[in-house]
Structures are given as structure tokens and as C-alpha cells.
Coordinates of C-alpha atoms in Angstrom, one line a residue:
M135 CA 0.0 -0.3 0.2
A136 CA 2.2 2.5 1.0
S137 CA 3.7 3.0 -2.5
S138 CA 0.4 4.1 -4.0
I139 CA 0.0 6.6 -1.1
T140 CA 3.1 8.0 -2.8
L141 CA 1.9 8.0 -6.1
D142 CA -1.2 9.5 -5.0
I143 CA 1.1 11.8 -2.9
L144 CA 2.6 12.8 -5.5
S145 CA -0.2 12.6 -8.4
D146 CA -1.7 15.6 -6.1
N147 CA 1.4 17.4 -5.8
L148 CA 2.3 17.4 -9.5
S149 CA -1.4 18.9 -10.1
D150 CA 0.0 21.4 -7.7
T151 CA 3.2 22.3 -9.1
L152 CA 1.2 22.5 -12.6
K153 CA -0.6 25.2 -11.6
K154 CA 2.2 26.2 -9.5
L155 CA 4.0 26.7 -12.8
K156 CA 1.0 28.3 -14.9
I157 CA 1.2 31.2 -12.7
T158 CA 5.7 31.6 -12.2
A159 CA 6.0 30.5 -16.1
V160 CA 4.4 33.9 -16.7
D161 CA 5.2 36.5 -13.2
R162 CA 9.4 34.7 -13.6
T163 CA 10.3 34.6 -10.8
E164 CA 13.3 32.6 -11.0
D165 CA 13.4 30.6 -7.4
S166 CA 9.6 29.8 -7.1
L167 CA 10.5 28.5 -11.1
E168 CA 13.0 26.9 -10.8
G169 CA 11.8 25.0 -7.4
C170 CA 8.5 23.8 -9.9
L171 CA 10.7 22.2 -12.1
D172 CA 13.0 20.4 -10.3
C173 CA 9.2 18.6 -8.9
L174 CA 8.4 17.3 -12.1
L175 CA 11.8 16.4 -13.2
Q176 CA 11.1 14.4 -9.9
A177 CA 8.3 13.2 -11.4
L178 CA 8.9 12.0 -14.8
A179 CA 11.8 10.0 -12.7
Q180 CA 9.6 8.6 -10.7
N181 CA 6.8 7.6 -13.8
N182 CA 7.2 9.7 -17.4
M183 CA 4.6 8.1 -18.8
E184 CA 2.0 9.5 -16.4
T185 CA 3.9 12.5 -16.1
S186 CA 3.9 13.6 -19.6
E187 CA 1.1 12.6 -20.4
K188 CA -0.3 15.1 -17.5
I189 CA 1.6 18.2 -18.7
Q190 CA 0.4 18.1 -22.2
G191 CA -2.9 17.8 -20.9
S192 CA -2.1 21.1 -18.6
G193 CA -1.1 22.8 -21.9
I194 CA 2.0 23.8 -20.3
L195 CA 3.7 23.1 -23.1
Q196 CA 2.6 26.2 -25.2
L197 CA 4.5 27.9 -22.4
F198 CA 8.0 26.3 -22.2
A199 CA 8.3 27.6 -25.6
N200 CA 8.9 32.1 -24.0
L201 CA 10.8 29.6 -20.7
L202 CA 14.1 28.7 -22.5
T203 CA 15.3 31.4 -23.2
P204 CA 19.9 31.7 -23.6
Q205 CA 19.4 34.6 -20.1
S206 CA 17.1 32.3 -17.9
S207 CA 18.7 30.0 -15.3
C208 CA 15.5 27.8 -15.3
T209 CA 17.1 27.4 -19.5
A210 CA 18.1 23.8 -19.1
K211 CA 16.2 21.9 -16.9
V212 CA 13.4 22.6 -18.8
A213 CA 15.2 21.7 -21.6
N214 CA 15.9 19.0 -19.5
I215 CA 12.3 18.2 -19.2
I216 CA 11.2 18.7 -22.6
A217 CA 14.3 16.0 -23.8
E218 CA 12.8 13.5 -20.2
V219 CA 8.7 14.0 -22.2
A220 CA 9.8 13.8 -25.6
K221 CA 10.8 9.5 -25.2
N222 CA 7.5 9.3 -25.8
E223 CA 5.9 8.7 -28.8
F224 CA 2.9 10.9 -28.2
M225 CA 4.6 13.3 -27.2
R226 CA 6.7 14.2 -29.8
I227 CA 4.0 15.7 -32.6
P228 CA 3.0 17.9 -28.5
C229 CA 6.3 19.6 -28.7
V230 CA 6.3 20.4 -32.2
D231 CA 3.4 22.1 -32.0
A232 CA 3.9 23.9 -28.8
G233 CA 6.6 26.1 -31.0
L234 CA 9.6 24.1 -28.8
I235 CA 11.8 23.8 -31.7
S236 CA 12.9 27.2 -32.6
P237 CA 13.7 28.2 -29.5
L238 CA 15.7 25.2 -29.1
V239 CA 17.0 25.9 -32.5
Q240 CA 17.8 28.7 -31.1
L241 CA 19.6 27.9 -27.5
L242 CA 22.2 25.8 -29.8
N243 CA 24.4 29.4 -29.7
S244 CA 24.9 28.8 -26.4
K245 CA 28.1 28.3 -24.3
D246 CA 26.9 26.9 -21.8
Q247 CA 28.0 23.9 -21.6
E248 CA 24.9 22.1 -19.4
V249 CA 22.0 23.9 -21.9
L250 CA 24.0 23.1 -24.7
L251 CA 23.7 18.5 -23.2
Q252 CA 20.1 19.8 -23.0
T253 CA 19.2 21.1 -25.6
G254 CA 20.8 18.2 -27.7
R255 CA 18.7 15.5 -26.0
A256 CA 15.7 17.2 -26.2
L257 CA 15.9 17.8 -29.9
G258 CA 17.7 14.0 -30.2
N259 CA 14.2 12.7 -28.7
I260 CA 12.3 14.9 -30.4
C261 CA 13.0 13.9 -33.9
Y262 CA 12.9 10.4 -32.7
D263 CA 11.0 8.5 -35.6
S264 CA 9.2 11.5 -36.3
H265 CA 8.6 12.9 -39.2
E266 CA 7.2 16.7 -37.7
G267 CA 9.9 16.5 -35.6
R268 CA 13.2 16.0 -38.0
S269 CA 10.8 18.8 -40.3
A270 CA 11.0 21.3 -37.7
V271 CA 14.4 21.4 -37.3
D272 CA 14.8 21.1 -40.2
Q273 CA 13.4 24.4 -41.0
A274 CA 15.3 26.0 -37.9
G275 CA 18.4 24.8 -39.5
G276 CA 19.5 22.8 -36.6
A277 CA 21.8 20.0 -38.5
Q278 CA 23.9 22.6 -39.3
I279 CA 24.5 24.3 -36.1
V280 CA 25.3 21.1 -34.3
I281 CA 27.4 20.0 -37.0
D282 CA 29.7 22.9 -36.5
H283 CA 29.9 22.5 -32.9
L284 CA 30.9 18.5 -33.8
R285 CA 34.0 20.2 -36.1
S286 CA 34.8 23.2 -33.8
L287 CA 34.4 20.6 -29.8
C288 CA 36.1 17.9 -31.6
S289 CA 39.6 17.6 -30.1
V290 CA 38.9 19.0 -26.5
T291 CA 38.6 14.9 -24.8
D292 CA 37.0 15.6 -21.0
P293 CA 34.6 13.4 -20.1
A294 CA 32.1 16.7 -20.5
N295 CA 32.8 17.5 -23.6
A296 CA 33.1 14.0 -24.8
K297 CA 29.2 13.3 -22.9
L298 CA 27.9 16.4 -25.2
L299 CA 29.6 15.3 -28.5
T300 CA 27.9 12.2 -27.9
V301 CA 24.9 13.8 -27.3
F302 CA 25.0 15.9 -30.5
C303 CA 25.8 12.3 -32.6
G304 CA 22.7 10.8 -31.3
M305 CA 20.7 13.9 -32.4
L306 CA 22.3 13.6 -35.4
M307 CA 21.6 9.9 -36.0
N308 CA 17.6 10.9 -34.6
Y309 CA 17.6 13.6 -37.0
S310 CA 18.3 11.7 -40.2
N311 CA 17.8 7.8 -39.9
E312 CA 16.3 6.5 -42.0
N313 CA 15.2 9.0 -44.1
D314 CA 17.7 9.9 -47.5
S315 CA 17.2 13.0 -48.2
L316 CA 18.3 14.5 -44.4
Q317 CA 21.3 12.1 -44.8
A318 CA 22.1 14.1 -48.6
Q319 CA 21.4 17.1 -46.7
L320 CA 24.3 16.0 -43.3
I321 CA 26.2 14.4 -45.9
N322 CA 26.8 17.8 -48.2
M323 CA 26.8 19.8 -45.0
G324 CA 30.5 17.9 -44.2
V325 CA 29.6 15.1 -41.1
I326 CA 31.6 12.7 -42.0
P327 CA 34.5 13.9 -41.6
T328 CA 34.3 15.1 -38.6
L329 CA 32.9 11.8 -37.7
V330 CA 36.2 10.5 -39.0
K331 CA 37.8 12.8 -37.3
L332 CA 35.5 12.1 -33.5
L333 CA 35.9 8.4 -34.1
G334 CA 40.0 8.9 -34.6
I335 CA 40.5 11.1 -31.9
H336 CA 37.4 9.0 -28.7
C337 CA 38.8 6.2 -29.7
E338 CA 38.8 5.6 -26.0
N339 CA 35.5 6.0 -25.3
A340 CA 32.8 3.8 -25.8
A341 CA 30.1 5.9 -25.5
L342 CA 31.0 8.4 -28.4
T343 CA 32.9 4.8 -30.3
E344 CA 29.3 4.0 -30.1
M345 CA 27.1 6.6 -31.7
C346 CA 29.9 6.9 -34.3
L347 CA 30.1 3.2 -35.9
V348 CA 25.8 3.2 -35.5
A349 CA 26.0 6.9 -37.8
F350 CA 28.6 5.8 -40.0
G351 CA 26.6 2.2 -41.0
N352 CA 23.7 4.8 -41.8
L353 CA 25.5 7.5 -43.7
A354 CA 26.9 4.2 -45.4
E355 CA 24.0 2.6 -47.4
L356 CA 23.8 6.1 -49.7
E357 CA 25.7 5.3 -52.7
S358 CA 26.5 9.1 -52.7
S359 CA 28.3 8.7 -49.4
K360 CA 31.2 6.7 -50.1
E361 CA 33.5 9.0 -52.5
Q362 CA 33.9 11.8 -48.9
F363 CA 33.8 8.1 -46.6
A364 CA 37.1 7.2 -49.4
S365 CA 38.8 11.1 -49.1
T366 CA 38.6 10.1 -45.5
N367 CA 41.3 7.3 -42.9
I368 CA 37.8 6.0 -42.4
A369 CA 39.0 2.7 -43.4
E370 CA 41.8 2.9 -41.1
E371 CA 40.3 4.1 -38.1
L372 CA 38.3 0.8 -38.4
V373 CA 40.7 -1.3 -38.0
K374 CA 42.2 0.1 -35.7
L375 CA 39.2 -0.1 -33.3
F376 CA 38.4 -3.7 -35.0
K377 CA 41.5 -5.3 -33.8
K378 CA 41.3 -4.1 -30.4
Q379 CA 38.0 -5.3 -30.3
I380 CA 37.2 -8.4 -28.3
E381 CA 33.4 -8.3 -27.6
H382 CA 30.9 -10.0 -30.6
D383 CA 28.5 -6.8 -30.1
K384 CA 31.2 -4.2 -30.6
R385 CA 32.9 -6.5 -32.9
E386 CA 29.2 -7.4 -35.0
M387 CA 29.0 -3.1 -34.8
I388 CA 31.7 -2.3 -36.5
F389 CA 31.4 -5.1 -39.8
E390 CA 27.7 -3.1 -39.7
V391 CA 29.7 -0.4 -41.0
L392 CA 32.4 -2.3 -43.5
A393 CA 29.7 -4.0 -45.1
P394 CA 28.4 -1.5 -46.7
L395 CA 31.5 0.6 -47.2
A396 CA 33.1 -1.9 -48.8
E397 CA 31.3 -2.0 -52.1
N398 CA 33.4 0.9 -52.6
D399 CA 36.1 -0.8 -54.5
A400 CA 38.8 2.2 -54.0
I401 CA 37.7 1.6 -50.2
K402 CA 37.7 -2.1 -50.5
L403 CA 42.4 -1.6 -51.7
Q404 CA 42.3 1.0 -48.3
L405 CA 41.4 -1.4 -46.5
V406 CA 43.0 -3.9 -47.3
E407 CA 46.0 -1.6 -47.0
A408 CA 45.3 -0.2 -43.2
G409 CA 45.3 -4.7 -42.3
L410 CA 41.5 -5.6 -42.4
V411 CA 42.7 -8.4 -43.9
E412 CA 44.6 -10.3 -41.1
G413 CA 41.7 -9.3 -39.0
L414 CA 39.8 -11.3 -40.8
L415 CA 41.7 -14.2 -41.7
D416 CA 42.5 -14.3 -37.2
I417 CA 38.6 -14.3 -36.6
V418 CA 38.4 -17.6 -38.8
Q419 CA 40.9 -19.1 -37.3
Q420 CA 39.6 -18.4 -34.4
K421 CA 35.7 -19.5 -34.4
V422 CA 36.3 -22.2 -37.4
D423 CA 35.4 -25.1 -34.8
S424 CA 33.2 -23.5 -32.4
D425 CA 29.4 -24.5 -32.5
K426 CA 28.4 -21.3 -30.7
E427 CA 25.4 -19.5 -32.1
D428 CA 27.7 -15.8 -32.4
D429 CA 31.1 -17.6 -33.1
I430 CA 29.2 -19.7 -36.7
A431 CA 27.8 -15.8 -37.1
E432 CA 30.8 -13.8 -36.6
L433 CA 32.9 -16.0 -39.2
K434 CA 29.8 -15.9 -41.7
T435 CA 30.7 -12.5 -41.2
A436 CA 33.8 -11.9 -41.1
S437 CA 34.5 -15.2 -43.8
D438 CA 31.6 -12.9 -46.8
L439 CA 34.0 -9.9 -45.9
M440 CA 37.0 -11.4 -47.3
V441 CA 35.2 -11.7 -50.4
L442 CA 33.8 -8.7 -50.6
L443 CA 37.2 -7.1 -50.3
L444 CA 38.4 -9.8 -52.9
L445 CA 36.0 -8.2 -55.9
G446 CA 38.1 -4.5 -56.5
D447 CA 40.4 -6.0 -59.0
E448 CA 42.9 -3.3 -57.7
S449 CA 42.1 -5.1 -53.9
M450 CA 41.9 -9.1 -55.6
Q451 CA 44.9 -7.9 -57.2
R452 CA 47.3 -7.1 -53.9
L453 CA 45.8 -9.9 -52.0
F454 CA 47.4 -12.1 -55.0
E455 CA 50.0 -11.1 -55.4
G456 CA 51.4 -12.9 -58.2
G457 CA 50.1 -16.5 -56.5
K458 CA 52.5 -16.8 -53.9
G459 CA 50.3 -14.4 -51.2
N460 CA 49.4 -15.1 -47.9
V461 CA 46.4 -14.3 -47.9
F462 CA 45.5 -15.8 -51.2
H463 CA 47.2 -18.9 -49.3
K464 CA 45.5 -19.3 -46.6
V465 CA 41.7 -18.7 -48.7
L466 CA 42.7 -21.7 -51.0
S467 CA 43.2 -23.9 -47.4
W468 CA 38.9 -23.5 -47.1
V469 CA 37.9 -25.7 -49.3
P470 CA 38.7 -28.5 -48.1
S471 CA 37.7 -28.2 -45.2
N472 CA 34.5 -29.4 -43.0
N473 CA 32.6 -26.1 -42.9
H474 CA 30.6 -25.4 -45.5
Q475 CA 30.2 -21.3 -45.0
L476 CA 34.7 -21.8 -45.7
Q477 CA 34.4 -23.7 -48.1
L478 CA 31.0 -20.9 -49.9
A479 CA 33.9 -18.6 -49.2
G480 CA 36.9 -21.0 -50.6
A481 CA 35.2 -21.2 -53.5
L482 CA 33.6 -17.4 -54.5
A483 CA 37.4 -16.5 -53.3
I484 CA 38.9 -18.8 -56.0
A485 CA 36.2 -17.3 -58.4
N486 CA 36.6 -13.6 -58.0
F487 CA 40.5 -14.0 -58.3
A488 CA 40.0 -15.5 -60.8
R489 CA 39.3 -12.6 -63.4
N490 CA 42.5 -12.3 -64.9
D491 CA 44.2 -14.0 -67.3
G492 CA 46.9 -14.7 -65.3
N493 CA 46.0 -15.5 -62.3
C494 CA 43.7 -18.7 -63.9
I495 CA 46.8 -19.7 -65.8
H496 CA 48.7 -20.1 -62.3
M497 CA 45.9 -21.3 -60.8
V498 CA 45.6 -24.4 -63.0
D499 CA 49.1 -25.0 -62.6
S500 CA 49.0 -25.1 -59.0
G501 CA 46.7 -27.7 -58.4
I502 CA 43.4 -25.9 -57.7
V503 CA 41.1 -27.7 -60.3
E504 CA 41.4 -31.0 -58.6
K505 CA 41.1 -29.3 -54.5
L506 CA 37.2 -27.8 -56.3
M507 CA 36.5 -31.0 -57.8
D508 CA 37.1 -32.0 -54.9
L509 CA 34.7 -30.0 -52.8
L510 CA 31.7 -30.8 -55.8
D511 CA 32.6 -34.2 -55.4
R512 CA 31.7 -34.0 -51.8
H513 CA 28.2 -32.4 -52.1
V514 CA 26.6 -34.0 -55.3
E515 CA 24.3 -36.1 -53.4
D516 CA 22.3 -33.7 -51.2
G517 CA 24.9 -31.5 -51.3
N518 CA 24.6 -27.4 -49.8
V519 CA 23.5 -25.6 -53.4
T520 CA 25.8 -22.1 -52.2
V521 CA 28.4 -24.4 -52.1
Q522 CA 27.3 -25.6 -55.7
H523 CA 27.5 -22.9 -56.5
A524 CA 30.3 -21.4 -57.0
A525 CA 32.1 -23.7 -57.3
L526 CA 30.5 -24.0 -60.1
S527 CA 31.1 -20.3 -61.0
A528 CA 34.6 -20.8 -59.6
L529 CA 35.6 -23.5 -62.5
R530 CA 33.7 -21.3 -65.2
N531 CA 35.9 -18.8 -64.5
L532 CA 39.3 -20.9 -64.3
A533 CA 38.1 -22.8 -68.1
I534 CA 38.1 -18.9 -70.0
P535 CA 41.9 -18.8 -71.0
V536 CA 42.3 -21.2 -74.2
V537 CA 45.3 -22.9 -72.4
N538 CA 43.5 -23.3 -69.8
K539 CA 40.9 -25.5 -71.2
A540 CA 42.7 -29.1 -72.2
K541 CA 44.4 -29.0 -68.7
M542 CA 41.1 -29.0 -66.8
L543 CA 39.1 -31.0 -70.1
S544 CA 41.9 -34.1 -69.3
A545 CA 41.7 -33.4 -65.7
G546 CA 37.7 -34.3 -65.6
V547 CA 36.0 -31.2 -65.2
T548 CA 33.3 -32.5 -67.7
E549 CA 33.0 -35.7 -66.0
A550 CA 32.8 -33.6 -62.4
V551 CA 30.1 -31.1 -63.2
L552 CA 27.8 -33.9 -65.4
K553 CA 27.0 -34.9 -61.8
F554 CA 25.3 -32.4 -60.8
L555 CA 22.7 -32.6 -64.7
K556 CA 20.0 -34.4 -61.8
S557 CA 19.7 -30.5 -60.3
E558 CA 16.6 -29.2 -59.5
M559 CA 18.2 -25.6 -59.3
P560 CA 18.0 -22.6 -61.1
P561 CA 21.6 -21.4 -60.3
V562 CA 23.3 -24.6 -60.2
Q563 CA 21.7 -25.4 -63.9
F564 CA 23.2 -21.9 -64.6
K565 CA 27.0 -22.6 -63.8
L566 CA 27.0 -26.2 -65.5
L567 CA 25.6 -24.3 -68.0
G568 CA 28.4 -21.8 -68.1
T569 CA 31.4 -23.8 -67.4
L570 CA 30.6 -26.6 -70.0
R571 CA 30.2 -23.9 -72.1
M572 CA 33.9 -21.9 -71.6
L573 CA 35.5 -25.4 -71.0
I574 CA 33.9 -26.7 -75.6
D575 CA 35.3 -23.5 -77.1
A576 CA 37.7 -24.8 -79.8
Q577 CA 38.3 -28.2 -78.4
A578 CA 36.7 -30.6 -81.3
E579 CA 36.4 -33.3 -79.4
A580 CA 35.3 -32.5 -75.8
A581 CA 32.4 -31.0 -77.7
E582 CA 31.5 -34.2 -79.8
Q583 CA 31.8 -36.4 -76.7
L584 CA 29.4 -33.7 -75.7
G585 CA 27.4 -33.3 -78.3
R586 CA 26.2 -37.8 -78.2
N587 CA 26.0 -37.9 -75.1
V588 CA 21.8 -37.8 -75.1
K589 CA 21.7 -37.6 -71.4
L590 CA 23.2 -34.9 -71.5
V591 CA 20.9 -33.5 -75.1
E592 CA 17.6 -33.7 -73.9
R593 CA 18.8 -32.1 -70.2
L594 CA 19.4 -29.4 -72.8
V595 CA 16.5 -29.0 -74.5
E596 CA 14.4 -29.9 -71.5
W597 CA 15.9 -26.5 -70.3
C598 CA 15.7 -24.3 -73.1
E599 CA 11.5 -24.3 -72.1
A600 CA 13.0 -23.0 -68.6
K601 CA 11.0 -19.7 -68.9
D602 CA 10.8 -19.5 -65.3
H603 CA 14.6 -18.7 -65.7
A604 CA 15.2 -16.2 -68.3
G605 CA 19.3 -17.3 -67.1
V606 CA 19.0 -20.5 -67.0
M607 CA 17.1 -20.8 -71.1
G608 CA 19.8 -18.5 -72.6
E609 CA 22.7 -21.2 -70.9
S610 CA 20.9 -23.9 -72.8
N611 CA 20.7 -22.3 -75.7
R612 CA 23.6 -20.9 -76.0
L613 CA 25.6 -24.6 -75.2
L614 CA 23.3 -26.4 -77.7
S615 CA 24.5 -24.1 -80.4
A616 CA 27.9 -24.2 -79.2
L617 CA 28.2 -28.4 -79.8
I618 CA 27.1 -28.0 -83.2
R619 CA 30.1 -24.7 -84.0
H620 CA 33.2 -26.4 -82.1
S621 CA 32.7 -30.7 -83.2
K622 CA 30.4 -29.5 -86.7
S623 CA 29.7 -33.3 -86.2
K624 CA 27.6 -35.2 -88.4
D625 CA 26.6 -37.3 -84.8
V626 CA 25.8 -34.0 -82.9
I627 CA 23.8 -32.9 -84.7
K628 CA 21.5 -35.8 -85.4
T629 CA 21.8 -37.0 -81.8
I630 CA 20.5 -32.7 -81.3
V631 CA 17.9 -32.8 -84.3
Q632 CA 16.2 -36.7 -82.9
S633 CA 15.6 -34.6 -78.7
G634 CA 14.0 -31.9 -80.5
G635 CA 16.7 -29.6 -79.9
I636 CA 16.5 -27.6 -84.4
K637 CA 13.2 -26.1 -82.7
H638 CA 15.4 -24.1 -80.5
L639 CA 18.0 -23.4 -82.1
V640 CA 15.4 -21.7 -84.4
T641 CA 13.5 -19.5 -81.8
M642 CA 17.1 -18.5 -80.8
A643 CA 17.7 -16.5 -84.2
T644 CA 14.7 -14.2 -82.5
S645 CA 16.5 -13.6 -79.9
E646 CA 17.2 -9.7 -77.9
H647 CA 21.5 -10.1 -77.7
V648 CA 22.9 -9.9 -81.4
I649 CA 25.0 -13.1 -79.9
M650 CA 23.3 -15.3 -79.4
Q651 CA 21.6 -14.5 -82.9
N652 CA 24.3 -15.0 -84.6
E653 CA 25.4 -18.6 -82.8
A654 CA 22.1 -20.0 -83.5
L655 CA 21.9 -18.8 -87.6
V656 CA 25.9 -20.6 -88.1
A657 CA 24.9 -24.6 -86.2
L658 CA 21.8 -23.8 -88.2
A659 CA 24.3 -22.9 -91.7
L660 CA 26.5 -26.2 -90.0
I661 CA 23.1 -28.5 -89.2
A662 CA 22.0 -26.8 -92.9
A663 CA 25.7 -28.1 -94.2
L664 CA 26.2 -31.3 -93.0
E665 CA 23.2 -33.2 -92.4
L666 CA 20.1 -31.0 -93.4
G667 CA 17.8 -34.1 -94.4
T668 CA 17.8 -35.6 -91.3
A669 CA 16.4 -32.1 -89.6
E670 CA 14.4 -30.4 -92.8
K671 CA 10.4 -31.7 -91.5
D672 CA 11.8 -30.2 -88.0
I673 CA 13.4 -26.8 -89.8
E674 CA 10.3 -26.6 -92.0
S675 CA 7.6 -26.8 -89.0
A676 CA 10.1 -24.4 -87.5
K677 CA 9.1 -21.7 -89.6
L678 CA 12.6 -21.4 -89.8
I679 CA 12.3 -19.5 -93.8
Q680 CA 9.7 -16.7 -92.1
I681 CA 12.4 -16.0 -89.1
L682 CA 15.1 -15.1 -92.0
H683 CA 12.6 -13.5 -94.3
K684 CA 11.7 -11.0 -91.5
L685 CA 15.5 -10.5 -90.4
L686 CA 16.7 -9.4 -93.5
A687 CA 13.7 -6.6 -94.0
D688 CA 13.9 -5.6 -90.9
E689 CA 16.4 -1.8 -90.9
R690 CA 17.6 -3.1 -88.1
S691 CA 19.5 -6.2 -87.7
A692 CA 22.6 -6.2 -87.6
P693 CA 25.8 -6.9 -90.2
E694 CA 26.0 -9.7 -89.3
I695 CA 23.0 -10.7 -88.7
K696 CA 22.0 -10.5 -92.4
Y697 CA 25.1 -11.4 -94.0
N698 CA 24.6 -14.9 -91.8
S699 CA 20.6 -15.2 -93.1
M700 CA 22.1 -15.0 -96.7
V701 CA 25.0 -17.9 -96.2
L702 CA 21.9 -19.9 -93.5
I703 CA 19.7 -19.1 -97.0
C704 CA 22.0 -21.0 -100.1
A705 CA 22.2 -24.0 -97.3
L706 CA 18.9 -24.4 -97.2
M707 CA 17.8 -24.8 -100.8
G708 CA 19.3 -28.2 -100.6
S709 CA 16.0 -29.0 -99.1
E710 CA 13.3 -29.3 -102.6
S711 CA 10.5 -28.1 -99.6
L712 CA 12.6 -25.0 -98.0
H713 CA 13.7 -23.9 -101.4
K714 CA 10.1 -23.9 -101.9
E715 CA 8.9 -22.0 -99.6
V716 CA 11.9 -19.1 -100.5
Q717 CA 10.3 -19.2 -103.3
D718 CA 7.0 -18.8 -102.6
L719 CA 8.4 -16.0 -100.0
A720 CA 9.9 -13.5 -103.0
F721 CA 13.3 -12.9 -101.6
L722 CA 14.4 -11.4 -104.1
D723 CA 13.4 -8.3 -103.6
V724 CA 14.7 -7.9 -99.5
V725 CA 17.7 -9.1 -101.1
S726 CA 18.3 -7.6 -103.9
K727 CA 18.2 -4.1 -101.5
L728 CA 21.0 -5.5 -99.9
R729 CA 22.9 -5.5 -102.4
S730 CA 23.8 -1.8 -101.8
H731 CA 24.9 -2.1 -98.4
E732 CA 27.0 0.1 -96.4
N733 CA 29.0 -3.7 -95.1
K734 CA 31.0 -5.1 -97.5
S735 CA 30.8 -8.5 -96.7
V736 CA 27.1 -8.2 -96.6
A737 CA 26.8 -6.2 -100.0
Q738 CA 28.9 -9.4 -101.5
Q739 CA 26.6 -11.9 -100.2
A740 CA 23.7 -10.2 -100.9
S741 CA 25.0 -10.7 -104.3
L742 CA 26.2 -14.3 -104.5
T743 CA 22.3 -15.2 -102.7
E744 CA 20.3 -13.1 -105.5
R745 CA 22.0 -15.0 -107.8
R746 CA 21.5 -18.8 -106.7
L747 CA 18.3 -17.0 -105.8
I748 CA 18.2 -16.5 -109.7
V749 CA 19.0 -19.8 -110.6
E750 CA 17.8 -21.9 -109.0
S751 CA 13.9 -20.9 -109.3

């Protein structure tokens, strides 16, 4: 019972205080005013929400605007009361409506540290999650004054000043949080270099450091901030801080800033030069055998960030160090690990290192292909899809240089990749197709071997209809065409015709991508030259002749498309039924016009095709 009596007394006192405050606020009797304010602060400390409701109901907020004067000794207490009531969401708009923002912003010009502290708190709390609060502070020009304070007080390290700086940082954060235009405004006002300097000078102050990190996390999401960050020594400061931290939560805060910043290539390089990678490798080493949730999460974050740093060309090359780099070898050792996250990061890292011919050639010569094939082998049955996808990505990139293809083929890469032919996961299907296409490029024997593989060809034809997955559909078409173009084999063509592949190559000739149109036309010309009798019916039912007529008549068709379409027409005229179709469609008119085409090859081919059409009409 005692507590309810105390609250009742407090409630009665509060009502008296509010009445008294109305009178003293008008009279401006400093002593009695101060007593009333103390009483209000005490009531807020006991029960903030209830007291705030009573303050709102009493209409006293409107009077506070007149009490916020630089001359009054009570100003700091009034600002403190506003800061306390604004902790409640329902009080923020009333604070704005009571006209408190403008006098509070004026008080930011005060020389009194306590006034500045309480004013910063009041404005910060009013802005928290409140569009109206932010808008009013924006109109009153509060942000610029706070940034100027941060700039001028930045180097002062006494505890009272550090507290003020923390409050000001918090105020800017509440002011701009999740609001792109206000964040952009702060960036234009030059807040980033100021905050970076603050972090460097006050790195021993946990509260201020934390506030800076949260502010960086918010601002770093904005694309326009990246250039400003890149022109400061943020990388150095964050890495220094990161290496000192032993608490998981603190490191997580730093990670949340590092991830968006590391999307910028210049900052990637700065982070590498500042030694972040060594810190990340240490974390991986420490956490790899732990089964604690926090450690598993941190291992993932550290290895993901490592992969992100390798997406920049300069940062990647710096860490590759001609294939002799310590980091490169450390990351390679992740591939055979038993930890799925490290296997994934290791394979993705190899895919990122494999972005130029020199690196790819070195890696294939140093036995990385075998490591990746072993990894794939461990994930064939009910494997981890992300690991499969990453390992296939790495193999695809490694297969790009011409000198690597034969080496990878003789190492058995096609056999390793074909084990995933039964996969139902589009990302895996997509990378599998890309890897095979890279491997058979200009490799006639390998193309013939794969092209005679009925299971593969049937699966390709099936995937050519994967309308929900444009990438898989496109890659399947391209691989079908590549098998014909690189093998130039009658057996391959027969296998593709028997599996129903012709209609897909014909559809591919109408693709919006010139490169795919061209690949289709060259493959169809080879079919017509080598195995027209077998393919004739399918070509007819796929309406290839009409499509070729359209391609030749369309002014937007690229020169190589027109050229290859005419070569194909000539080849198709070896079939009686297709020849009749050509005659019926009046190709002569379209071809004659192309004799004056600006491209010499097209013009010459038009003359040859015209002659052939006349002779055989």
C-alpha cells in the first residue's frame, strides 16, 4: 500500500506544481520557477509516461517556449524536461505544435555546456522516429549548428565535452535515420570527415565510438556517401578499432559499417592496405571449430567480407600477390575444410581471384582445379546448393583462358560437372551450363563427346523451355549451339535433332541479343550443310524460312545477322520443300536491296545469294 500512497501524494503534488508553474512561468520568478521544474523532473523520474500525459493535458508545453531563453538560469532544466517528455512517442508532435523547436535550435548557440547538452537531448528525442520533429528541426536549421559544434569541439577530450559530443552525434542520428534526403543533407554539410576525425580522437570513449559507428552505418548505405568516406582515413580508423575489440557485439557493430563501405572499390583497397584481411583471417582461425551461435555468425560475416574485398580488381590483385600471397594460400586452405561456410567462401574467393587470364593460368597450374572437383564431389548427393554454385562459378572462370581448357578437360572437369545434371536448382543449372560452354570453346573433341551424350542433350532441350528462368534457358540454347559449332559433327547434329533441339535453335535466332542470334544462325548453317535431310522436317515446322525473311527485311538487324541469314538461305535451298518455301516468300526483292548495303561483306553475300536465287528459280 505504501507505494500507492506515495504515488497519490506525487500525483497531487504534480497537479499543484503544474498550477503553480502556470503562474510562475508568466511572472518569471526564478526561485519558485526552479522549485516547480525540480518537482516536475522528480515526477518524470518516478513515472515518465503518466507525468508526460499530465503535462500535455495541462497546456504547460506552450509556456515552455517562452522559458527557453539564453538569459534564464532555468533554461537547462526546461530543456531537460522537454528531453524527458519526448522519450514518449505521443509527446513528440505536441512538442512541435507547442513551438518548442525554434527556441531550442536558438539555444544551440549558447556557450553554456549544460544548456547545450540538454538542448541536444531534447532535439534528439523529438526527432526520434518523428517526421514532424525532423521537419521542424530541418526548417529551423538545427543540423548545421550541431555539425559546426562537432567540428569545433572535436579535439577537446575532457569527459564533459565527450558527453556533449555523444549527445550531438545521437541527435544527428535520430534526425536523419532512414531518411535519405536528410542523410544526403548531412553529407553535403560535411558531416563524414568530422565524424571520422571524432572517431580517431575519441576511440577510447566507448559511448562516443558507438554513436559514431551507428551514424556511419546509417550514412554508408547511401551511395553518395562512399566518395566522401573514401577521401578520409575511415578504413585505417575502423581497422584499428576492429583489431582492438574482443567483444562480439562491438565487432558486429564495426562489421555493419565495413560491409556497406567495402562495396566501394577505393575503400576496398584502403581496407586491405590498413590490414583488415589479417584481422578477418584471425577471426576465422579462432571461430572455425566453435558451435556457438555468435561464433558461427561471426565466422560467416568475416569470411563474407573477405570475399567482398576480393570483388575489387586492385584489392584482389594486391592479395593475390602473383599467387604467392599469404592471404591467397590461406583462403585456398578453406576449400578442403569441413566447414560449409568456409568451403563456400573459399570457392567464391577463387572465383574472384579468377578474373584475369594470368591468375587463372597460375591457379590451374597450381592444382586448384583438383581441389574444386573434390569439393564438388563432397556435395553431389543432397549437397549444399550455395557451395555447388560457388565451386561451379570458380571452374567456369578458370576455364576462360584458352590454355586452361585442355588441361581442365584432361583433369576430368566435364565428368565432375555432369554429375550435377540432375540438379533442380536453377542457380546450379546456370553455372553448370556456363562451365561446359567455356570448356568446349574451340575444343572439337570435347564438344563432340558431350554432343553425343544423349542424357545431356535431352536435359538441355528440357531446360530450353525453362521460361521461369531466363538465364538457364539462354545458357541451354547457347550450349546446344556451341556443341554444333565447335564439333562440326554429324553425330552431334543427329543427337540434337532426335532430341528435339532444332525448334529451340530457330527460336534463338530471334533473340534480342545479337550474339545469341548469331550463334544460332551459324549452328543452323552447319546443320543445313552437314545433315539437312535429317533436320528438314523440324526446320520446316519451326518456320525458319519466314524468320529469315523477317531478319533480312528488318532494317534494325545487325550486319552479321543479315550476312549469316543469307548464308543459311543458300544452304537450305538444298532441300526441295525448303527451296519451294524460299521461292514462295519472294526473297529476291529483300536480297536485291542488300546489294547496296554499307557493309561490304553483306553487299557481297547479297550478290551471291541473288545469283543463287535467280539460277535456281
